[in-house]
Amino acid sequence: MSFLMITFRADPSPNAKDYHAAFGFPILLGGEVLGVIEFFSREIRQPDQELLNMLATIGSQIGQFIERKRAEEALRKVQMELAHANRVATMGQLSASITHEVNQPITVAVTYASAARRWLSAEPPNFRRVDDALAGIIKEGNRAGEVVRANPRTH
């Protein structure tokens, strides 16, 4: 662990004219220096190994705190991305379900319409069957509409 101990007598800057010593210690995360904490003194002091060790520990703990905050932020970001992916997947499943539920009555209505065309082209035309087929088309069209109205996300 390296520290910066400076003793100075005359600093040309007006803000530092009353200071005679400075001390700085790094904030470390692993081997990376994240920052430096500096102290200034109006007195000249001799290095105190116990104080240096304590400040090294504090610098390391601050680095660990910063690492934890970074990890928490990364976790929060991943959780938000996962929640978004879940919403997208749910919307995809809902869309597939609605598509299936709407497709069924449409397929039945098309079948009724095909049958109605055959009964109209028969000799003689079978108007009772055509009327039944048209009623079926109306029923299936209403059923498809109910599927859409039953889902609050579609309107």
PDB file of C-alpha atoms in Angstrom:
ATOM      1  CA  MET A   1       0.000   0.000   0.000  1.00  0.00           C
ATOM      2  CA  SER A   2       1.482   3.338  -0.916  1.00  0.00           C
ATOM      3  CA  PHE A   3       0.617   6.605   0.728  1.00  0.00           C
ATOM      4  CA  LEU A   4       1.413  10.155  -0.116  1.00  0.00           C
ATOM      5  CA  MET A   5       2.951  12.211   2.677  1.00  0.00           C
ATOM      6  CA  ILE A   6       3.923  15.747   1.783  1.00  0.00           C
ATOM      7  CA  THR A   7       5.410  18.368   4.033  1.00  0.00           C
ATOM      8  CA  PHE A   8       5.571  21.857   2.612  1.00  0.00           C
ATOM      9  CA  ARG A   9       6.474  25.252   3.943  1.00  0.00           C
ATOM     10  CA  ALA A  10       5.294  27.680   1.305  1.00  0.00           C
ATOM     11  CA  ASP A  11       2.531  26.945  -1.179  1.00  0.00           C
ATOM     12  CA  PRO A  12       1.907  29.699  -3.714  1.00  0.00           C
ATOM     13  CA  SER A  13      -1.878  29.084  -3.827  1.00  0.00           C
ATOM     14  CA  PRO A  14      -3.908  31.423  -1.562  1.00  0.00           C
ATOM     15  CA  ASN A  15      -6.183  28.585  -0.279  1.00  0.00           C
ATOM     16  CA  ALA A  16      -3.303  26.490   1.004  1.00  0.00           C
ATOM     17  CA  LYS A  17      -1.290  29.201   2.775  1.00  0.00           C
ATOM     18  CA  ASP A  18      -2.218  27.903   6.241  1.00  0.00           C
ATOM     19  CA  TYR A  19      -1.496  24.240   5.473  1.00  0.00           C
ATOM     20  CA  HIS A  20       1.899  22.734   6.202  1.00  0.00           C
ATOM     21  CA  ALA A  21       1.290  19.013   5.515  1.00  0.00           C
ATOM     22  CA  ALA A  22      -0.912  16.796   3.382  1.00  0.00           C
ATOM     23  CA  PHE A  23      -1.713  13.121   3.412  1.00  0.00           C
ATOM     24  CA  GLY A  24      -3.502  11.031   0.778  1.00  0.00           C
ATOM     25  CA  PHE A  25      -4.497   7.390   0.567  1.00  0.00           C
ATOM     26  CA  PRO A  26      -5.994   5.429  -2.315  1.00  0.00           C
ATOM     27  CA  ILE A  27      -9.446   3.900  -2.523  1.00  0.00           C
ATOM     28  CA  LEU A  28      -8.701   0.486  -3.969  1.00  0.00           C
ATOM     29  CA  LEU A  29     -10.762  -2.218  -5.604  1.00  0.00           C
ATOM     30  CA  GLY A  30      -8.472  -5.154  -6.165  1.00  0.00           C
ATOM     31  CA  GLY A  31      -5.454  -3.527  -7.765  1.00  0.00           C
ATOM     32  CA  GLU A  32      -7.448  -0.664  -9.319  1.00  0.00           C
ATOM     33  CA  VAL A  33      -7.284   2.806  -7.781  1.00  0.00           C
ATOM     34  CA  LEU A  34     -10.827   4.217  -7.781  1.00  0.00           C
ATOM     35  CA  GLY A  35      -9.904   7.483  -6.128  1.00  0.00           C
ATOM     36  CA  VAL A  36      -7.763   9.182  -3.499  1.00  0.00           C
ATOM     37  CA  ILE A  37      -8.815  10.692  -0.187  1.00  0.00           C
ATOM     38  CA  GLU A  38      -6.677  13.637   0.864  1.00  0.00           C
ATOM     39  CA  PHE A  39      -6.179  15.264   4.236  1.00  0.00           C
ATOM     40  CA  PHE A  40      -4.447  18.561   4.901  1.00  0.00           C
ATOM     41  CA  SER A  41      -2.966  19.783   8.162  1.00  0.00           C
ATOM     42  CA  ARG A  42      -1.841  23.051   9.578  1.00  0.00           C
ATOM     43  CA  GLU A  43       0.734  21.108  11.635  1.00  0.00           C
ATOM     44  CA  ILE A  44       3.670  19.076  10.459  1.00  0.00           C
ATOM     45  CA  ARG A  45       3.150  15.502  11.644  1.00  0.00           C
ATOM     46  CA  GLN A  46       5.325  12.435  11.535  1.00  0.00           C
ATOM     47  CA  PRO A  47       3.974   9.286   9.817  1.00  0.00           C
ATOM     48  CA  ASP A  48       2.009   7.034  12.191  1.00  0.00           C
ATOM     49  CA  GLN A  49       2.041   3.396  11.009  1.00  0.00           C
ATOM     50  CA  GLU A  50      -1.096   2.519  12.979  1.00  0.00           C
ATOM     51  CA  LEU A  51      -2.966   5.415  11.347  1.00  0.00           C
ATOM     52  CA  LEU A  52      -1.633   4.404   7.928  1.00  0.00           C
ATOM     53  CA  ASN A  53      -2.855   0.829   8.433  1.00  0.00           C
ATOM     54  CA  MET A  54      -6.269   2.032   9.592  1.00  0.00           C
ATOM     55  CA  LEU A  55      -6.621   4.324   6.562  1.00  0.00           C
ATOM     56  CA  ALA A  56      -5.542   1.497   4.249  1.00  0.00           C
ATOM     57  CA  THR A  57      -8.361  -0.594   5.712  1.00  0.00           C
ATOM     58  CA  ILE A  58     -10.823   2.271   5.293  1.00  0.00           C
ATOM     59  CA  GLY A  59      -9.725   2.747   1.672  1.00  0.00           C
ATOM     60  CA  SER A  60     -10.239  -0.952   1.005  1.00  0.00           C
ATOM     61  CA  GLN A  61     -13.678  -0.915   2.651  1.00  0.00           C
ATOM     62  CA  ILE A  62     -14.729   2.093   0.599  1.00  0.00           C
ATOM     63  CA  GLY A  63     -13.576   0.223  -2.517  1.00  0.00           C
ATOM     64  CA  GLN A  64     -15.652  -2.804  -1.471  1.00  0.00           C
ATOM     65  CA  PHE A  65     -18.647  -0.523  -0.864  1.00  0.00           C
ATOM     66  CA  ILE A  66     -18.266   0.942  -4.358  1.00  0.00           C
ATOM     67  CA  GLU A  67     -17.968  -2.582  -5.795  1.00  0.00           C
ATOM     68  CA  ARG A  68     -21.164  -3.632  -3.978  1.00  0.00           C
ATOM     69  CA  LYS A  69     -23.008  -0.562  -5.281  1.00  0.00           C
ATOM     70  CA  ARG A  70     -21.852  -1.339  -8.816  1.00  0.00           C
ATOM     71  CA  ALA A  71     -22.978  -4.969  -8.424  1.00  0.00           C
ATOM     72  CA  GLU A  72     -26.354  -3.859  -7.056  1.00  0.00           C
ATOM     73  CA  GLU A  73     -26.816  -1.524 -10.019  1.00  0.00           C
ATOM     74  CA  ALA A  74     -25.856  -4.289 -12.457  1.00  0.00           C
ATOM     75  CA  LEU A  75     -28.289  -6.656 -10.716  1.00  0.00           C
ATOM     76  CA  ARG A  76     -31.070  -4.054 -10.889  1.00  0.00           C
ATOM     77  CA  LYS A  77     -30.382  -3.572 -14.605  1.00  0.00           C
ATOM     78  CA  VAL A  78     -30.452  -7.337 -15.272  1.00  0.00           C
ATOM     79  CA  GLN A  79     -33.685  -7.662 -13.254  1.00  0.00           C
ATOM     80  CA  MET A  80     -35.287  -4.896 -15.331  1.00  0.00           C
ATOM     81  CA  GLU A  81     -34.161  -6.581 -18.560  1.00  0.00           C
ATOM     82  CA  LEU A  82     -35.514  -9.925 -17.332  1.00  0.00           C
ATOM     83  CA  ALA A  83     -38.849  -8.337 -16.374  1.00  0.00           C
ATOM     84  CA  HIS A  84     -39.051  -6.774 -19.843  1.00  0.00           C
ATOM     85  CA  ALA A  85     -38.233 -10.106 -21.507  1.00  0.00           C
ATOM     86  CA  ASN A  86     -40.959 -11.775 -19.415  1.00  0.00           C
ATOM     87  CA  ARG A  87     -43.480  -9.113 -20.481  1.00  0.00           C
ATOM     88  CA  VAL A  88     -42.516  -9.589 -24.131  1.00  0.00           C
ATOM     89  CA  ALA A  89     -42.822 -13.388 -23.806  1.00  0.00           C
ATOM     90  CA  THR A  90     -46.202 -13.042 -22.080  1.00  0.00           C
ATOM     91  CA  MET A  91     -47.427 -10.713 -24.831  1.00  0.00           C
ATOM     92  CA  GLY A  92     -46.249 -13.225 -27.432  1.00  0.00           C
ATOM     93  CA  GLN A  93     -48.129 -16.033 -25.695  1.00  0.00           C
ATOM     94  CA  LEU A  94     -51.222 -13.846 -25.362  1.00  0.00           C
ATOM     95  CA  SER A  95     -50.998 -12.896 -29.022  1.00  0.00           C
ATOM     96  CA  ALA A  96     -50.701 -16.554 -30.065  1.00  0.00           C
ATOM     97  CA  SER A  97     -53.670 -17.470 -27.886  1.00  0.00           C
ATOM     98  CA  ILE A  98     -55.847 -14.675 -29.301  1.00  0.00           C
ATOM     99  CA  THR A  99     -54.794 -15.576 -32.841  1.00  0.00           C
ATOM    100  CA  HIS A 100     -55.800 -19.184 -32.253  1.00  0.00           C
ATOM    101  CA  GLU A 101     -59.123 -18.238 -30.634  1.00  0.00           C
ATOM    102  CA  VAL A 102     -60.015 -15.802 -33.447  1.00  0.00           C
ATOM    103  CA  ASN A 103     -58.798 -18.126 -36.211  1.00  0.00           C
ATOM    104  CA  GLN A 104     -61.145 -20.952 -35.198  1.00  0.00           C
ATOM    105  CA  PRO A 105     -64.446 -19.074 -35.807  1.00  0.00           C
ATOM    106  CA  ILE A 106     -63.067 -17.522 -38.994  1.00  0.00           C
ATOM    107  CA  THR A 107     -62.184 -20.988 -40.332  1.00  0.00           C
ATOM    108  CA  VAL A 108     -65.681 -22.251 -39.460  1.00  0.00           C
ATOM    109  CA  ALA A 109     -67.269 -19.181 -41.120  1.00  0.00           C
ATOM    110  CA  VAL A 110     -65.273 -19.808 -44.312  1.00  0.00           C
ATOM    111  CA  THR A 111     -66.435 -23.440 -44.276  1.00  0.00           C
ATOM    112  CA  TYR A 112     -70.066 -22.291 -43.905  1.00  0.00           C
ATOM    113  CA  ALA A 113     -69.598 -19.812 -46.793  1.00  0.00           C
ATOM    114  CA  SER A 114     -68.166 -22.536 -49.048  1.00  0.00           C
ATOM    115  CA  ALA A 115     -71.082 -24.801 -48.216  1.00  0.00           C
ATOM    116  CA  ALA A 116     -73.560 -21.981 -48.878  1.00  0.00           C
ATOM    117  CA  ARG A 117     -72.049 -21.435 -52.345  1.00  0.00           C
ATOM    118  CA  ARG A 118     -72.421 -25.144 -53.142  1.00  0.00           C
ATOM    119  CA  TRP A 119     -76.071 -25.156 -51.980  1.00  0.00           C
ATOM    120  CA  LEU A 120     -76.790 -22.040 -54.046  1.00  0.00           C
ATOM    121  CA  SER A 121     -75.312 -23.605 -57.190  1.00  0.00           C
ATOM    122  CA  ALA A 122     -77.252 -26.863 -56.736  1.00  0.00           C
ATOM    123  CA  GLU A 123     -80.253 -27.620 -58.964  1.00  0.00           C
ATOM    124  CA  PRO A 124     -82.538 -26.657 -57.407  1.00  0.00           C
ATOM    125  CA  PRO A 125     -80.758 -24.340 -54.921  1.00  0.00           C
ATOM    126  CA  ASN A 126     -81.234 -25.384 -51.280  1.00  0.00           C
ATOM    127  CA  PHE A 127     -82.200 -22.052 -49.695  1.00  0.00           C
ATOM    128  CA  ARG A 128     -82.920 -23.577 -46.266  1.00  0.00           C
ATOM    129  CA  ARG A 129     -79.320 -24.882 -46.076  1.00  0.00           C
ATOM    130  CA  VAL A 130     -77.943 -21.551 -47.393  1.00  0.00           C
ATOM    131  CA  ASP A 131     -79.887 -19.732 -44.655  1.00  0.00           C
ATOM    132  CA  ASP A 132     -78.490 -22.147 -42.027  1.00  0.00           C
ATOM    133  CA  ALA A 133     -74.954 -21.543 -43.353  1.00  0.00           C
ATOM    134  CA  LEU A 134     -75.438 -17.744 -43.251  1.00  0.00           C
ATOM    135  CA  ALA A 135     -76.707 -18.019 -39.662  1.00  0.00           C
ATOM    136  CA  GLY A 136     -73.586 -20.046 -38.840  1.00  0.00           C
ATOM    137  CA  ILE A 137     -71.360 -17.358 -40.410  1.00  0.00           C
ATOM    138  CA  ILE A 138     -73.044 -14.683 -38.267  1.00  0.00           C
ATOM    139  CA  LYS A 139     -72.680 -16.837 -35.143  1.00  0.00           C
ATOM    140  CA  GLU A 140     -68.961 -17.477 -35.771  1.00  0.00           C
ATOM    141  CA  GLY A 141     -68.327 -13.816 -36.612  1.00  0.00           C
ATOM    142  CA  ASN A 142     -69.905 -12.836 -33.290  1.00  0.00           C
ATOM    143  CA  ARG A 143     -67.808 -15.479 -31.511  1.00  0.00           C
ATOM    144  CA  ALA A 144     -64.608 -14.005 -32.983  1.00  0.00           C
ATOM    145  CA  GLY A 145     -65.732 -10.550 -31.834  1.00  0.00           C
ATOM    146  CA  GLU A 146     -66.347 -11.869 -28.305  1.00  0.00           C
ATOM    147  CA  VAL A 147     -62.808 -13.247 -28.163  1.00  0.00           C
ATOM    148  CA  VAL A 148     -61.430  -9.816 -29.039  1.00  0.00           C
ATOM    149  CA  ARG A 149     -63.754  -7.964 -26.623  1.00  0.00           C
ATOM    150  CA  ALA A 150     -62.982 -10.429 -23.803  1.00  0.00           C
ATOM    151  CA  ASN A 151     -59.294  -9.498 -23.914  1.00  0.00           C
ATOM    152  CA  PRO A 152     -58.796  -6.067 -22.280  1.00  0.00           C
ATOM    153  CA  ARG A 153     -55.442  -5.540 -24.030  1.00  0.00           C
ATOM    154  CA  THR A 154     -56.998  -5.503 -27.504  1.00  0.00           C
ATOM    155  CA  HIS A 155     -59.064  -2.343 -27.145  1.00  0.00           C
TER     156      HIS A 155
END
